[in-house]
Amino acid sequence: MAKTEAELRREAVRRRLGGESPAEIARSLGRSRQWVAKWVRRQEGGEEDWAVGAKRGPERALHRTAAELEALVLVVRERLVANQWAQVGAEAIAWELGKLGVEPPPRRTIERILARGGATRRRSSGRREPKGVPYPEVTVERPGELHEADLVGPRHLGGGVRFYALNAIDLASHSCGIEIIPDCSDQQVAAALVSLWARLGLPVRLQLDNGGPFVAPKGLGLVVRLCLQQGVTPRFVPAREPWRNGTIEHFNNTFDKRFFRQERFSSLPHLQQRARAFESFHNDNHRYRATNGRTPAESSGQGQRRWPRPLAQLPAGWPVAGRVEFVRFIRSDQKLRLLGRAITMPETVVYEYVTAVLDLATPPTDGNLRVLRAGEIVATANITIGGR
């Protein structure tokens, strides 16, 4: 039976103590004379387990991040946390390390360092998805193709001053816009949209939820008319599915925790001024994995943008062209509920998402509502736009 390394070491020492020469021992055991001398010295040192040998290899794991770098990651994180507006995740920390002239470790390594330092915790996204049911997402490749917008409020300042925040975000660049308004009337929201678009540019589509003043139970109002007159297609997500507007919902949370709950505002003008400052800070500093770590300002590019016309220059009434999109889930009753109507759908689309397209350019006699599933028309209907 082959001897273990420890047994060979003990045999070499025993034979040397018996008077055998190091050369003969080394030759018979297939080792060097230096090896024999080494283990004789170890035995003479008096350690009980001298034949086992010391631990080999470096003092730290080969891929373990240097202690100095780990400490720097935690210092940078602490500095970012001190700025209530700043992002504090791995992307932001890596960017700050780069500015210090330090090669940042992989993002996952930064997350592990934060976890070891007790500086982070994982949170569930809370996103709910019906499994196995395809959803008609909009493909976004360039800035300006899709904005999401949402109305936050009512909120209150000291003294009972009420306000709303109309927030918008570009899905490609993550550029945000914030408009603080005193109420949620159609006129206030429409004016706020024009102000947002004057900074972000006009989108091809504007994705909204089904609350007022975006859409009313029995008709479409000024906000939708404004979109159509500016060449923007309003797109409404399914009712009671706010996660379909997930990007703006996430930004609303950032707006609330990083901005509104971090300061005290003396008046509505003060809040408006600080909200514009937070918008600029976000667009110049926040970094997103979806944009490969670039800021919204860096991702917006210098491409062609469309800019809105002032409200005063828009004609009265509805335009002769344009379209409005509604994404809806068809349940077992086969009903598409839209603008106060319940339109019966084919049995083939039960438990499926469809996109109902209201086309202003199509005469009502030809069916100005087309219902699409996977790009194919499954139903048509005539429907009145309505208004308020």
mmCIF file of N, CA and C in Angstrom, residues 43-134:
data_model
loop_
_atom_site.group_PDB
_atom_site.id
_atom_site.type_symbol
_atom_site.label_atom_id
_atom_site.label_comp_id
_atom_site.label_asym_id
_atom_site.label_seq_id
_atom_site.Cartn_x
_atom_site.Cartn_y
_atom_site.Cartn_z
ATOM 1 N N GLN A 43 11.116 18.154 12.796
ATOM 2 C CA GLN A 43 11.017 17.225 13.923
ATOM 3 C C GLN A 43 11.801 17.734 15.129
ATOM 4 N N GLU A 44 12.935 18.364 14.868
ATOM 5 C CA GLU A 44 13.758 18.885 15.952
ATOM 6 C C GLU A 44 13.106 20.105 16.622
ATOM 7 N N GLY A 45 12.136 20.740 15.923
ATOM 8 C CA GLY A 45 11.457 21.891 16.514
ATOM 9 C C GLY A 45 10.541 21.523 17.656
ATOM 10 N N GLY A 46 10.214 20.256 17.816
ATOM 11 C CA GLY A 46 9.442 19.804 18.957
ATOM 12 C C GLY A 46 7.934 19.896 18.797
ATOM 13 N N GLU A 47 7.409 20.272 17.607
ATOM 14 C CA GLU A 47 5.961 20.339 17.412
ATOM 15 C C GLU A 47 5.384 18.936 17.326
ATOM 16 N N GLU A 48 4.233 18.751 17.959
ATOM 17 C CA GLU A 48 3.644 17.423 18.036
ATOM 18 C C GLU A 48 3.231 16.897 16.660
ATOM 19 N N ASP A 49 2.668 17.762 15.831
ATOM 20 C CA ASP A 49 2.190 17.334 14.505
ATOM 21 C C ASP A 49 3.119 17.839 13.405
ATOM 22 N N TRP A 50 4.404 17.774 13.642
ATOM 23 C CA TRP A 50 5.369 18.310 12.679
ATOM 24 C C TRP A 50 5.264 17.647 11.319
ATOM 25 N N ALA A 51 4.890 16.350 11.276
ATOM 26 C CA ALA A 51 4.856 15.632 10.002
ATOM 27 C C ALA A 51 3.659 16.033 9.137
ATOM 28 N N VAL A 52 2.620 16.650 9.746
ATOM 29 C CA VAL A 52 1.432 17.051 8.968
ATOM 30 C C VAL A 52 1.767 18.211 8.051
ATOM 31 N N GLY A 53 2.611 19.104 8.494
ATOM 32 C CA GLY A 53 3.008 20.232 7.663
ATOM 33 C C GLY A 53 2.108 21.432 7.852
ATOM 34 N N ALA A 54 2.615 22.598 7.489
ATOM 35 C CA ALA A 54 1.857 23.841 7.610
ATOM 36 C C ALA A 54 0.916 23.998 6.434
ATOM 37 N N LYS A 55 -0.096 24.858 6.606
ATOM 38 C CA LYS A 55 -1.045 25.158 5.525
ATOM 39 C C LYS A 55 -0.310 25.824 4.373
ATOM 40 N N ARG A 56 -0.572 25.318 3.186
ATOM 41 C CA ARG A 56 0.084 25.880 2.005
ATOM 42 C C ARG A 56 -0.844 26.865 1.314
ATOM 43 N N GLY A 57 -0.282 27.695 0.455
ATOM 44 C CA GLY A 57 -1.089 28.641 -0.302
ATOM 45 C C GLY A 57 -1.069 30.015 0.333
ATOM 46 N N PRO A 58 -1.692 30.993 -0.308
ATOM 47 C CA PRO A 58 -1.687 32.369 0.192
ATOM 48 C C PRO A 58 -2.497 32.508 1.467
ATOM 49 N N GLU A 59 -2.229 33.575 2.210
ATOM 50 C CA GLU A 59 -2.928 33.806 3.460
ATOM 51 C C GLU A 59 -4.408 34.083 3.239
ATOM 52 N N ARG A 60 -4.806 34.601 2.077
ATOM 53 C CA ARG A 60 -6.212 34.854 1.788
ATOM 54 C C ARG A 60 -6.591 34.147 0.499
ATOM 55 N N ALA A 61 -7.885 33.965 0.314
ATOM 56 C CA ALA A 61 -8.364 33.291 -0.886
ATOM 57 C C ALA A 61 -7.928 34.068 -2.119
ATOM 58 N N LEU A 62 -7.658 33.339 -3.184
ATOM 59 C CA LEU A 62 -7.133 33.953 -4.403
ATOM 60 C C LEU A 62 -8.051 35.042 -4.928
ATOM 61 N N HIS A 63 -9.371 34.799 -4.861
ATOM 62 C CA HIS A 63 -10.322 35.735 -5.458
ATOM 63 C C HIS A 63 -10.989 36.640 -4.426
ATOM 64 N N ARG A 64 -10.493 36.636 -3.201
ATOM 65 C CA ARG A 64 -11.063 37.494 -2.175
ATOM 66 C C ARG A 64 -10.664 38.947 -2.437
ATOM 67 N N THR A 65 -11.639 39.845 -2.382
ATOM 68 C CA THR A 65 -11.362 41.252 -2.614
ATOM 69 C C THR A 65 -10.493 41.805 -1.490
ATOM 70 N N ALA A 66 -9.535 42.645 -1.863
ATOM 71 C CA ALA A 66 -8.634 43.227 -0.875
ATOM 72 C C ALA A 66 -9.426 43.979 0.193
ATOM 73 N N ALA A 67 -8.956 43.894 1.435
ATOM 74 C CA ALA A 67 -9.660 44.537 2.552
ATOM 75 C C ALA A 67 -9.775 46.038 2.343
ATOM 76 N N GLU A 68 -8.744 46.647 1.745
ATOM 77 C CA GLU A 68 -8.771 48.090 1.507
ATOM 78 C C GLU A 68 -9.888 48.466 0.539
ATOM 79 N N LEU A 69 -10.068 47.632 -0.514
ATOM 80 C CA LEU A 69 -11.118 47.926 -1.484
ATOM 81 C C LEU A 69 -12.498 47.722 -0.861
ATOM 82 N N GLU A 70 -12.650 46.676 -0.049
ATOM 83 C CA GLU A 70 -13.931 46.455 0.618
ATOM 84 C C GLU A 70 -14.270 47.650 1.509
ATOM 85 N N ALA A 71 -13.280 48.141 2.230
ATOM 86 C CA ALA A 71 -13.521 49.297 3.105
ATOM 87 C C ALA A 71 -13.910 50.520 2.290
ATOM 88 N N LEU A 72 -13.274 50.698 1.127
ATOM 89 C CA LEU A 72 -13.585 51.849 0.274
ATOM 90 C C LEU A 72 -14.999 51.756 -0.274
ATOM 91 N N VAL A 73 -15.432 50.549 -0.657
ATOM 92 C CA VAL A 73 -16.804 50.358 -1.141
ATOM 93 C C VAL A 73 -17.807 50.798 -0.076
ATOM 94 N N LEU A 74 -17.569 50.411 1.179
ATOM 95 C CA LEU A 74 -18.479 50.771 2.266
ATOM 96 C C LEU A 74 -18.443 52.265 2.555
ATOM 97 N N VAL A 75 -17.261 52.884 2.422
ATOM 98 C CA VAL A 75 -17.167 54.333 2.624
ATOM 99 C C VAL A 75 -17.943 55.077 1.546
ATOM 100 N N VAL A 76 -17.788 54.647 0.283
ATOM 101 C CA VAL A 76 -18.511 55.285 -0.815
ATOM 102 C C VAL A 76 -20.011 55.117 -0.619
ATOM 103 N N ARG A 77 -20.431 53.911 -0.229
ATOM 104 C CA ARG A 77 -21.853 53.672 0.031
ATOM 105 C C ARG A 77 -22.378 54.617 1.114
ATOM 106 N N GLU A 78 -21.614 54.776 2.194
ATOM 107 C CA GLU A 78 -22.036 55.657 3.292
ATOM 108 C C GLU A 78 -22.154 57.095 2.810
ATOM 109 N N ARG A 79 -21.216 57.514 1.941
ATOM 110 C CA ARG A 79 -21.268 58.882 1.417
ATOM 111 C C ARG A 79 -22.488 59.082 0.519
ATOM 112 N N LEU A 80 -22.830 58.079 -0.274
ATOM 113 C CA LEU A 80 -24.013 58.184 -1.126
ATOM 114 C C LEU A 80 -25.292 58.223 -0.298
ATOM 115 N N VAL A 81 -25.330 57.411 0.758
ATOM 116 C CA VAL A 81 -26.513 57.388 1.623
ATOM 117 C C VAL A 81 -26.739 58.755 2.258
ATOM 118 N N ALA A 82 -25.651 59.472 2.532
ATOM 119 C CA ALA A 82 -25.768 60.793 3.147
ATOM 120 C C ALA A 82 -26.463 61.795 2.228
ATOM 121 N N ASN A 83 -26.444 61.527 0.915
ATOM 122 C CA ASN A 83 -27.163 62.379 -0.040
ATOM 123 C C ASN A 83 -28.505 61.728 -0.307
ATOM 124 N N GLN A 84 -29.578 62.297 0.235
ATOM 125 C CA GLN A 84 -30.878 61.634 0.169
ATOM 126 C C GLN A 84 -31.402 61.468 -1.251
ATOM 127 N N TRP A 85 -30.823 62.179 -2.210
ATOM 128 C CA TRP A 85 -31.291 62.067 -3.587
ATOM 129 C C TRP A 85 -30.525 61.026 -4.393
ATOM 130 N N ALA A 86 -29.384 60.592 -3.886
ATOM 131 C CA ALA A 86 -28.488 59.747 -4.686
ATOM 132 C C ALA A 86 -28.921 58.286 -4.667
ATOM 133 N N GLN A 87 -28.599 57.576 -5.747
ATOM 134 C CA GLN A 87 -28.721 56.128 -5.750
ATOM 135 C C GLN A 87 -27.597 55.541 -4.900
ATOM 136 N N VAL A 88 -27.841 54.360 -4.331
ATOM 137 C CA VAL A 88 -26.852 53.782 -3.415
ATOM 138 C C VAL A 88 -26.503 52.350 -3.793
ATOM 139 N N GLY A 89 -26.914 51.872 -4.975
ATOM 140 C CA GLY A 89 -26.679 50.497 -5.376
ATOM 141 C C GLY A 89 -25.305 50.277 -5.985
ATOM 142 N N ALA A 90 -25.106 49.052 -6.486
ATOM 143 C CA ALA A 90 -23.801 48.647 -7.010
ATOM 144 C C ALA A 90 -23.373 49.506 -8.195
ATOM 145 N N GLU A 91 -24.312 49.848 -9.093
ATOM 146 C CA GLU A 91 -23.963 50.664 -10.259
ATOM 147 C C GLU A 91 -23.425 52.027 -9.839
ATOM 148 N N ALA A 92 -24.114 52.662 -8.892
ATOM 149 C CA ALA A 92 -23.688 53.989 -8.438
ATOM 150 C C ALA A 92 -22.334 53.920 -7.731
ATOM 151 N N ILE A 93 -22.127 52.869 -6.927
ATOM 152 C CA ILE A 93 -20.853 52.725 -6.214
ATOM 153 C C ILE A 93 -19.709 52.493 -7.197
ATOM 154 N N ALA A 94 -19.946 51.646 -8.207
ATOM 155 C CA ALA A 94 -18.909 51.395 -9.209
ATOM 156 C C ALA A 94 -18.527 52.686 -9.932
ATOM 157 N N TRP A 95 -19.518 53.511 -10.236
ATOM 158 C CA TRP A 95 -19.234 54.780 -10.912
ATOM 159 C C TRP A 95 -18.390 55.691 -10.024
ATOM 160 N N GLU A 96 -18.730 55.763 -8.744
ATOM 161 C CA GLU A 96 -17.969 56.615 -7.829
ATOM 162 C C GLU A 96 -16.541 56.108 -7.662
ATOM 163 N N LEU A 97 -16.338 54.804 -7.616
ATOM 164 C CA LEU A 97 -14.985 54.254 -7.528
ATOM 165 C C LEU A 97 -14.165 54.638 -8.757
ATOM 166 N N GLY A 98 -14.816 54.568 -9.937
ATOM 167 C CA GLY A 98 -14.130 54.967 -11.160
ATOM 168 C C GLY A 98 -13.687 56.414 -11.124
ATOM 169 N N LYS A 99 -14.524 57.296 -10.565
ATOM 170 C CA LYS A 99 -14.163 58.706 -10.462
ATOM 171 C C LYS A 99 -12.976 58.919 -9.524
ATOM 172 N N LEU A 100 -12.785 57.986 -8.575
ATOM 173 C CA LEU A 100 -11.644 58.062 -7.660
ATOM 174 C C LEU A 100 -10.388 57.436 -8.241
ATOM 175 N N GLY A 101 -10.483 56.923 -9.479
ATOM 176 C CA GLY A 101 -9.336 56.284 -10.103
ATOM 177 C C GLY A 101 -9.123 54.850 -9.658
ATOM 178 N N VAL A 102 -10.155 54.225 -9.092
ATOM 179 C CA VAL A 102 -10.072 52.846 -8.610
ATOM 180 C C VAL A 102 -10.840 51.938 -9.563
ATOM 181 N N GLU A 103 -10.214 50.850 -9.993
ATOM 182 C CA GLU A 103 -10.891 49.878 -10.847
ATOM 183 C C GLU A 103 -11.964 49.171 -10.031
ATOM 184 N N PRO A 104 -13.249 49.356 -10.368
ATOM 185 C CA PRO A 104 -14.297 48.756 -9.537
ATOM 186 C C PRO A 104 -14.386 47.251 -9.750
ATOM 187 N N PRO A 105 -14.699 46.509 -8.693
ATOM 188 C CA PRO A 105 -14.923 45.070 -8.858
ATOM 189 C C PRO A 105 -16.245 44.825 -9.577
ATOM 190 N N PRO A 106 -16.525 43.592 -9.981
ATOM 191 C CA PRO A 106 -17.816 43.297 -10.626
ATOM 192 C C PRO A 106 -18.988 43.720 -9.739
ATOM 193 N N ARG A 107 -20.105 44.022 -10.364
ATOM 194 C CA ARG A 107 -21.266 44.510 -9.612
ATOM 195 C C ARG A 107 -21.719 43.499 -8.565
ATOM 196 N N ARG A 108 -21.670 42.205 -8.924
ATOM 197 C CA ARG A 108 -22.096 41.188 -7.963
ATOM 198 C C ARG A 108 -21.156 41.154 -6.755
ATOM 199 N N THR A 109 -19.871 41.417 -6.981
ATOM 200 C CA THR A 109 -18.918 41.471 -5.867
ATOM 201 C C THR A 109 -19.246 42.642 -4.945
ATOM 202 N N ILE A 110 -19.602 43.788 -5.534
ATOM 203 C CA ILE A 110 -19.985 44.940 -4.717
ATOM 204 C C ILE A 110 -21.201 44.596 -3.862
ATOM 205 N N GLU A 111 -22.176 43.892 -4.450
ATOM 206 C CA GLU A 111 -23.361 43.502 -3.687
ATOM 207 C C GLU A 111 -22.986 42.581 -2.523
ATOM 208 N N ARG A 112 -22.034 41.675 -2.758
ATOM 209 C CA ARG A 112 -21.602 40.789 -1.671
ATOM 210 C C ARG A 112 -20.887 41.578 -0.567
ATOM 211 N N ILE A 113 -20.061 42.552 -0.963
ATOM 212 C CA ILE A 113 -19.376 43.381 0.034
ATOM 213 C C ILE A 113 -20.396 44.135 0.877
ATOM 214 N N LEU A 114 -21.420 44.691 0.233
ATOM 215 C CA LEU A 114 -22.459 45.403 0.969
ATOM 216 C C LEU A 114 -23.199 44.467 1.915
ATOM 217 N N ALA A 115 -23.453 43.248 1.441
ATOM 218 C CA ALA A 115 -24.155 42.283 2.286
ATOM 219 C C ALA A 115 -23.314 41.900 3.506
ATOM 220 N N ARG A 116 -21.994 41.660 3.277
ATOM 221 C CA ARG A 116 -21.118 41.319 4.401
ATOM 222 C C ARG A 116 -21.020 42.469 5.394
ATOM 223 N N GLY A 117 -21.093 43.698 4.875
ATOM 224 C CA GLY A 117 -21.004 44.859 5.742
ATOM 225 C C GLY A 117 -22.328 45.271 6.354
ATOM 226 N N GLY A 118 -23.407 44.513 6.041
ATOM 227 C CA GLY A 118 -24.716 44.837 6.592
ATOM 228 C C GLY A 118 -25.302 46.114 6.037
ATOM 229 N N ALA A 119 -24.878 46.487 4.819
ATOM 230 C CA ALA A 119 -25.299 47.773 4.250
ATOM 231 C C ALA A 119 -26.408 47.635 3.232
ATOM 232 N N THR A 120 -26.962 46.468 3.058
ATOM 233 C CA THR A 120 -28.014 46.312 2.061
ATOM 234 C C THR A 120 -28.889 45.137 2.436
ATOM 235 N N ARG A 121 -30.052 45.118 1.862
ATOM 236 C CA ARG A 121 -30.942 43.971 2.011
ATOM 237 C C ARG A 121 -31.714 43.808 0.717
ATOM 238 N N ARG A 122 -32.015 42.606 0.386
ATOM 239 C CA ARG A 122 -32.753 42.340 -0.842
ATOM 240 C C ARG A 122 -34.235 42.561 -0.597
ATOM 241 N N ARG A 123 -34.884 43.122 -1.628
ATOM 242 C CA ARG A 123 -36.323 43.340 -1.532
ATOM 243 C C ARG A 123 -37.008 42.675 -2.706
ATOM 244 N N SER A 124 -38.172 42.134 -2.426
ATOM 245 C CA SER A 124 -38.962 41.544 -3.506
ATOM 246 C C SER A 124 -39.528 42.649 -4.366
ATOM 247 N N SER A 125 -39.521 42.436 -5.669
ATOM 248 C CA SER A 125 -40.051 43.458 -6.580
ATOM 249 C C SER A 125 -41.546 43.622 -6.436
ATOM 250 N N GLY A 126 -42.235 42.596 -5.911
ATOM 251 C CA GLY A 126 -43.677 42.669 -5.770
ATOM 252 C C GLY A 126 -44.422 42.630 -7.083
ATOM 253 N N ARG A 127 -43.734 42.377 -8.159
ATOM 254 C CA ARG A 127 -44.358 42.375 -9.475
ATOM 255 C C ARG A 127 -45.215 41.130 -9.649
ATOM 256 N N ARG A 128 -46.431 41.338 -10.074
ATOM 257 C CA ARG A 128 -47.352 40.223 -10.256
ATOM 258 C C ARG A 128 -47.600 40.022 -11.740
ATOM 259 N N GLU A 129 -47.426 38.822 -12.199
ATOM 260 C CA GLU A 129 -47.599 38.497 -13.611
ATOM 261 C C GLU A 129 -48.509 37.283 -13.758
ATOM 262 N N PRO A 130 -49.576 37.378 -14.538
ATOM 263 C CA PRO A 130 -50.339 36.178 -14.841
ATOM 264 C C PRO A 130 -49.474 35.222 -15.649
ATOM 265 N N LYS A 131 -49.269 34.022 -15.128
ATOM 266 C CA LYS A 131 -48.352 33.100 -15.771
ATOM 267 C C LYS A 131 -48.965 32.521 -17.042
ATOM 268 N N GLY A 132 -48.146 32.454 -18.077
ATOM 269 C CA GLY A 132 -48.564 31.788 -19.298
ATOM 270 C C GLY A 132 -49.462 32.611 -20.193
ATOM 271 N N VAL A 133 -49.726 33.878 -19.849
ATOM 272 C CA VAL A 133 -50.610 34.722 -20.661
ATOM 273 C C VAL A 133 -49.760 35.803 -21.319
ATOM 274 N N PRO A 134 -49.575 35.758 -22.634
ATOM 275 C CA PRO A 134 -48.753 36.776 -23.308
ATOM 276 C C PRO A 134 -49.348 38.167 -23.139
#
